[in-house]
Amino acid sequence: MRIVNVAGRLGLLTDEGVIDVAEASDGRFSPDVQAVYERWPEFSAWAARATGAPYRPWEEERAESPAPRPGQLFAIGLNYLDHAEEAGLDAPVDSMVVFTKFQSSITGPAAEVELPQGSVDFEAELVVVMGRHAHRIDATQAWDHVAGLTVGQDLSEREMQLRPPSPQFNMGKSFPGFAPMGPALVSVDEFENPDDLAIGCTLNGVPMQQSRTKLMIFPVAEIIARLSATVALRPGDVIFTGTPAGIGFARDPKVLLAPGDELVTSIENIGSIRTRFRADS
Ligand code: ZN
């Protein structure tokens, strides 16, 4: 199943087009996309039988984030060995690096983002959306608590992120539009192996990052187990799972996002998001 957010309404994406869930379910499910995760098992059962409902054309330009207002948005740092190396940092062994992106940084899969002052960089990331409450769960149970996967960009203003005396990851990664996501939320059963997906991004058509999610130091199930050991995860919570090598700040010379740039981020079996950038006004 693929769910989408079309101009603020929950849709089910099929080969023929988009089914408006609130209409097709006669109001049983709200048009509010974020609300569906609270009833994910019930919704999944309904969606599996939702055929013959009215279709609308899928207009990706009108799509918004499939998880627009998560209660919590976690992000994992240094989760690929080659990225830890390019950042000049030791790869984590026992302690997973966790930070947050504030909710107001979320935007859709076809967004134009204003560049703040500083050095703005890209990070292609697999994004997990939770479908059940999860607290103190084991890694073997973790995937059962996931609603699905989507494509994300962990946009980062490096100067604020890394400024002494103490790094400010949460702030440097939370400017408006710094968490584009989409285009669809793809349920876990749609993947042959959700732990091994091609991931990458191009900047103005030039490949910048190319990797596979199986190279994560902490795979998705381990991330969920470790987060849930401390925090109570809720349906609709979002987890950015870290980026592979190839970011702009680690290049010589550095590649920083500039007005007019177009960044396309893709993950196998999910799709692509396209982010354009404009100058600080
Ligand atoms: Zn990141």
Tab-separated table of C-alpha atoms and ligand atoms in Angstrom:
chain	number	residue	atom	x	y	z
A	1	MET	CA	0.000	0.000	0.000
A	2	ARG	CA	1.130	3.531	-0.827
A	3	ILE	CA	-0.445	6.473	0.924
A	4	VAL	CA	-0.026	10.072	-0.149
A	5	ASN	CA	-0.938	13.524	1.100
A	6	VAL	CA	-2.646	15.437	-1.690
A	7	ALA	CA	-3.148	19.066	-0.695
A	8	GLY	CA	-3.796	18.010	2.908
A	9	ARG	CA	-6.038	14.994	2.197
A	10	LEU	CA	-5.165	11.366	2.744
A	11	GLY	CA	-5.008	9.385	-0.480
A	12	LEU	CA	-4.341	5.803	-1.451
A	13	LEU	CA	-2.063	5.722	-4.489
A	14	THR	CA	-2.831	3.040	-7.084
A	15	ASP	CA	-1.708	2.447	-10.663
A	16	GLU	CA	-4.914	4.158	-11.830
A	17	GLY	CA	-4.593	7.236	-9.625
A	18	VAL	CA	-5.440	8.412	-6.121
A	19	ILE	CA	-8.382	7.208	-4.029
A	20	ASP	CA	-9.556	9.885	-1.589
A	21	VAL	CA	-9.742	7.899	1.644
A	22	ALA	CA	-12.322	10.022	3.491
A	23	GLU	CA	-14.714	9.861	0.523
A	24	ALA	CA	-14.144	6.209	-0.312
A	25	SER	CA	-14.600	5.167	3.332
A	26	ASP	CA	-17.762	7.314	3.756
A	27	GLY	CA	-16.037	9.282	6.477
A	28	ARG	CA	-14.836	6.299	8.479
A	29	PHE	CA	-11.286	7.646	8.107
A	30	SER	CA	-10.421	11.319	8.435
A	31	PRO	CA	-8.846	13.211	5.517
A	32	ASP	CA	-6.108	14.222	8.000
A	33	VAL	CA	-3.070	12.207	6.921
A	34	GLN	CA	-1.340	12.315	10.291
A	35	ALA	CA	-4.409	10.862	12.038
A	36	VAL	CA	-4.306	7.610	10.049
A	37	TYR	CA	-1.257	6.277	11.896
A	38	GLU	CA	-3.259	6.081	15.155
A	39	ARG	CA	-5.487	3.517	13.420
A	40	TRP	CA	-2.857	1.915	11.170
A	41	PRO	CA	-3.811	-1.789	11.544
A	42	GLU	CA	-7.506	-0.983	11.000
A	43	PHE	CA	-6.693	1.288	8.062
A	44	SER	CA	-4.403	-1.306	6.460
A	45	ALA	CA	-7.197	-3.882	6.565
A	46	TRP	CA	-9.653	-1.413	4.984
A	47	ALA	CA	-7.170	-0.260	2.319
A	48	ALA	CA	-6.503	-3.830	1.190
A	49	ARG	CA	-10.154	-4.039	0.071
A	50	ALA	CA	-10.548	-0.459	-1.205
A	51	THR	CA	-11.070	-1.105	-4.883
A	52	GLY	CA	-13.539	0.405	-7.314
A	53	ALA	CA	-13.513	3.705	-5.464
A	54	PRO	CA	-13.326	6.965	-7.437
A	55	TYR	CA	-9.892	7.777	-8.812
A	56	ARG	CA	-8.200	11.116	-9.269
A	57	PRO	CA	-5.014	11.713	-11.253
A	58	TRP	CA	-1.836	11.678	-9.178
A	59	GLU	CA	-0.297	15.144	-9.272
A	60	GLU	CA	3.047	14.902	-7.559
A	61	GLU	CA	3.489	18.688	-7.626
A	62	ARG	CA	0.561	19.005	-5.188
A	63	ALA	CA	1.810	16.330	-2.806
A	64	GLU	CA	2.699	17.169	0.775
A	65	SER	CA	4.549	15.127	3.395
A	66	PRO	CA	2.956	11.717	4.130
A	67	ALA	CA	3.710	12.413	7.808
A	68	PRO	CA	3.058	16.153	8.152
A	69	ARG	CA	2.779	16.523	11.938
A	70	PRO	CA	4.573	13.728	13.810
A	71	GLY	CA	4.570	14.051	17.593
A	72	GLN	CA	8.275	13.226	17.552
A	73	LEU	CA	10.860	13.393	14.779
A	74	PHE	CA	14.120	11.594	15.470
A	75	ALA	CA	17.238	11.546	13.342
A	76	ILE	CA	20.244	9.257	13.548
A	77	GLY	CA	23.757	10.622	12.992
A	78	LEU	CA	26.820	8.823	11.609
A	79	ASN	CA	24.896	5.686	10.670
A	80	TYR	CA	27.000	4.721	7.636
A	81	LEU	CA	30.708	3.938	8.071
A	82	ASP	CA	31.776	5.805	4.917
A	83	HIS	CA	29.930	8.929	6.087
A	84	ALA	CA	31.533	8.802	9.555
A	85	GLU	CA	34.905	8.560	7.807
A	86	GLU	CA	34.277	11.529	5.493
A	87	ALA	CA	33.123	13.532	8.530
A	88	GLY	CA	36.430	12.705	10.257
A	89	LEU	CA	34.626	11.113	13.211
A	90	ASP	CA	34.783	7.699	14.821
A	91	ALA	CA	31.900	5.473	13.784
A	92	PRO	CA	29.573	4.725	16.697
A	93	VAL	CA	29.955	1.257	18.170
A	94	ASP	CA	27.724	0.991	21.233
A	95	SER	CA	26.096	4.391	21.440
A	96	MET	CA	23.804	5.470	18.603
A	97	VAL	CA	23.911	9.210	17.781
A	98	VAL	CA	20.398	10.700	18.086
A	99	PHE	CA	19.111	14.220	17.510
A	100	THR	CA	15.820	15.799	16.447
A	101	LYS	CA	14.525	17.878	13.592
A	102	PHE	CA	11.704	20.099	14.848
A	103	GLN	CA	8.300	19.461	13.273
A	104	SER	CA	8.099	22.872	11.568
A	105	SER	CA	11.009	21.863	9.292
A	106	ILE	CA	8.808	19.305	7.489
A	107	THR	CA	7.799	19.917	3.890
A	108	GLY	CA	6.607	17.896	0.915
A	109	PRO	CA	8.283	16.050	-1.949
A	110	ALA	CA	8.103	18.918	-4.467
A	111	ALA	CA	9.080	21.864	-2.280
A	112	GLU	CA	10.977	25.050	-2.865
A	113	VAL	CA	13.133	25.769	0.199
A	114	GLU	CA	14.562	29.129	1.194
A	115	LEU	CA	18.289	28.961	1.915
A	116	PRO	CA	19.229	30.654	5.208
A	117	GLN	CA	22.598	32.356	5.644
A	118	GLY	CA	25.434	29.876	6.132
A	119	SER	CA	26.472	26.596	4.524
A	120	VAL	CA	23.498	24.415	3.587
A	121	ASP	CA	24.191	20.774	2.755
A	122	PHE	CA	22.214	17.696	1.713
A	123	GLU	CA	21.810	14.232	3.298
A	124	ALA	CA	19.750	11.581	1.470
A	125	GLU	CA	17.956	9.428	4.069
A	126	LEU	CA	15.538	6.567	4.395
A	127	VAL	CA	12.658	7.713	6.623
A	128	VAL	CA	10.629	5.399	8.869
A	129	VAL	CA	7.089	6.216	10.032
A	130	MET	CA	5.812	4.318	13.063
A	131	GLY	CA	2.462	2.501	12.925
A	132	ARG	CA	2.152	1.328	16.542
A	133	HIS	CA	3.213	2.367	20.017
A	134	ALA	CA	6.666	1.032	20.803
A	135	HIS	CA	8.330	1.159	24.203
A	136	ARG	CA	11.116	-1.195	25.309
A	137	ILE	CA	10.692	-3.466	22.342
A	138	ASP	CA	13.181	-5.936	20.993
A	139	ALA	CA	14.746	-5.555	17.521
A	140	THR	CA	13.016	-8.771	16.411
A	141	GLN	CA	9.607	-7.095	16.996
A	142	ALA	CA	10.568	-3.705	15.587
A	143	TRP	CA	9.389	-3.995	11.960
A	144	ASP	CA	5.907	-5.021	13.197
A	145	HIS	CA	5.627	-1.519	14.671
A	146	VAL	CA	6.478	0.327	11.435
A	147	ALA	CA	3.764	1.744	9.153
A	148	GLY	CA	6.091	2.233	6.225
A	149	LEU	CA	9.046	3.929	4.600
A	150	THR	CA	9.512	7.108	2.623
A	151	VAL	CA	12.275	9.248	1.125
A	152	GLY	CA	13.730	12.160	3.094
A	153	GLN	CA	16.380	14.833	2.979
A	154	ASP	CA	18.077	15.857	6.217
A	155	LEU	CA	18.992	19.358	5.046
A	156	SER	CA	21.625	20.830	7.329
A	157	GLU	CA	23.139	24.278	7.865
A	158	ARG	CA	26.635	23.149	8.846
A	159	GLU	CA	27.909	26.323	10.509
A	160	MET	CA	25.197	26.355	13.157
A	161	GLN	CA	25.208	22.577	13.384
A	162	LEU	CA	28.937	22.396	14.216
A	163	ARG	CA	29.613	25.762	15.920
A	164	PRO	CA	31.550	25.529	19.231
A	165	PRO	CA	31.330	25.173	22.141
A	166	SER	CA	28.609	22.541	21.713
A	167	PRO	CA	27.215	21.318	18.392
A	168	GLN	CA	23.625	22.403	17.696
A	169	PHE	CA	22.380	19.617	15.444
A	170	ASN	CA	18.709	20.223	16.308
A	171	MET	CA	18.882	23.886	15.322
A	172	GLY	CA	21.112	23.613	12.252
A	173	LYS	CA	18.775	20.970	10.810
A	174	SER	CA	15.419	22.622	11.561
A	175	PHE	CA	15.072	25.685	9.337
A	176	PRO	CA	11.708	25.790	7.505
A	177	GLY	CA	11.670	23.189	4.737
A	178	PHE	CA	14.754	21.353	6.015
A	179	ALA	CA	12.876	18.030	6.261
A	180	PRO	CA	11.342	17.307	2.842
A	181	MET	CA	9.614	13.901	2.703
A	182	GLY	CA	7.624	11.790	0.283
A	183	PRO	CA	6.283	11.240	-2.267
A	184	ALA	CA	4.412	8.231	-0.799
A	185	LEU	CA	4.546	6.309	2.454
A	186	VAL	CA	5.122	2.726	1.297
A	187	SER	CA	3.984	0.000	3.694
A	188	VAL	CA	6.558	-2.549	4.829
A	189	ASP	CA	4.877	-5.484	3.038
A	190	GLU	CA	5.601	-3.796	-0.322
A	191	PHE	CA	9.335	-4.474	0.060
A	192	GLU	CA	11.072	-7.713	-0.804
A	193	ASN	CA	13.817	-6.729	1.655
A	194	PRO	CA	13.212	-3.420	3.473
A	195	ASP	CA	16.771	-3.572	4.847
A	196	ASP	CA	18.505	-3.347	1.475
A	197	LEU	CA	17.393	-0.487	-0.761
A	198	ALA	CA	19.377	1.623	-3.200
A	199	ILE	CA	19.542	5.229	-1.942
A	200	GLY	CA	21.039	8.322	-3.471
A	201	CYS	CA	20.716	11.898	-4.599
A	202	THR	CA	21.682	14.077	-7.531
A	203	LEU	CA	22.362	17.816	-7.518
A	204	ASN	CA	21.448	19.536	-10.807
A	205	GLY	CA	21.596	16.089	-12.415
A	206	VAL	CA	25.056	15.190	-11.059
A	207	PRO	CA	25.182	12.111	-8.761
A	208	MET	CA	26.288	13.070	-5.245
A	209	GLN	CA	25.341	10.141	-3.004
A	210	GLN	CA	24.879	6.496	-4.065
A	211	SER	CA	24.668	3.684	-1.548
A	212	ARG	CA	22.495	0.925	-0.109
A	213	THR	CA	20.593	0.942	3.166
A	214	LYS	CA	22.062	-2.448	4.122
A	215	LEU	CA	25.255	-0.515	4.926
A	216	MET	CA	23.656	1.164	7.958
A	217	ILE	CA	25.651	0.627	11.153
A	218	PHE	CA	22.385	0.405	13.113
A	219	PRO	CA	19.697	-1.080	10.826
A	220	VAL	CA	16.090	0.084	11.120
A	221	ALA	CA	15.074	-2.616	13.628
A	222	GLU	CA	18.060	-1.835	15.831
A	223	ILE	CA	17.345	1.919	15.660
A	224	ILE	CA	13.775	1.327	16.841
A	225	ALA	CA	14.841	-1.040	19.625
A	226	ARG	CA	17.457	1.403	20.880
A	227	LEU	CA	15.214	4.482	20.689
A	228	SER	CA	12.369	2.612	22.369
A	229	ALA	CA	14.633	1.551	25.225
A	230	THR	CA	14.458	5.181	26.357
A	231	VAL	CA	11.610	6.945	24.563
A	232	ALA	CA	8.001	5.834	24.091
A	233	LEU	CA	7.503	5.854	20.318
A	234	ARG	CA	4.014	6.632	19.071
A	235	PRO	CA	2.119	5.990	15.843
A	236	GLY	CA	3.041	8.615	13.266
A	237	ASP	CA	6.457	9.356	14.775
A	238	VAL	CA	9.168	9.833	12.169
A	239	ILE	CA	12.762	8.584	12.159
A	240	PHE	CA	15.419	9.830	9.719
A	241	THR	CA	17.897	6.953	9.632
A	242	GLY	CA	21.188	8.614	8.641
A	243	THR	CA	23.020	9.366	5.427
A	244	PRO	CA	25.742	7.599	3.428
A	245	ALA	CA	28.921	9.259	2.126
A	246	GLY	CA	28.949	11.958	-0.512
A	247	ILE	CA	27.641	15.009	1.365
A	248	GLY	CA	28.728	18.383	0.036
A	249	PHE	CA	30.571	19.612	3.129
A	250	ALA	CA	33.071	16.727	3.045
A	251	ARG	CA	34.073	17.392	-0.574
A	252	ASP	CA	37.130	19.340	-1.725
A	253	PRO	CA	36.102	21.910	-2.730
A	254	LYS	CA	32.923	21.903	-0.653
A	255	VAL	CA	29.611	21.684	-2.524
A	256	LEU	CA	27.013	23.930	-0.859
A	257	LEU	CA	23.406	24.384	-1.950
A	258	ALA	CA	22.793	27.594	-3.890
A	259	PRO	CA	19.724	29.441	-5.199
A	260	GLY	CA	18.392	27.764	-8.327
A	261	ASP	CA	19.764	24.322	-7.406
A	262	GLU	CA	17.605	21.230	-7.817
A	263	LEU	CA	18.195	18.258	-5.523
A	264	VAL	CA	16.598	14.910	-6.389
A	265	THR	CA	16.667	12.221	-3.704
A	266	SER	CA	15.632	8.663	-4.541
A	267	ILE	CA	15.118	5.315	-2.834
A	268	GLU	CA	14.441	2.028	-4.590
A	269	ASN	CA	10.755	1.003	-4.642
A	270	ILE	CA	9.646	4.266	-3.008
A	271	GLY	CA	10.371	7.007	-5.531
A	272	SER	CA	11.982	10.422	-5.621
A	273	ILE	CA	11.539	13.807	-4.036
A	274	ARG	CA	12.629	16.957	-5.834
A	275	THR	CA	13.710	19.982	-3.795
A	276	ARG	CA	14.463	23.371	-5.317
A	277	PHE	CA	16.258	26.191	-3.529
A	278	ARG	CA	15.817	29.943	-3.518
A	279	ALA	CA	17.732	32.788	-1.922
A	280	ASP	CA	17.130	34.078	1.611
A	281	SER	CA	14.578	36.886	1.245
B	1	ZN	ZN	21.246	13.120	8.675
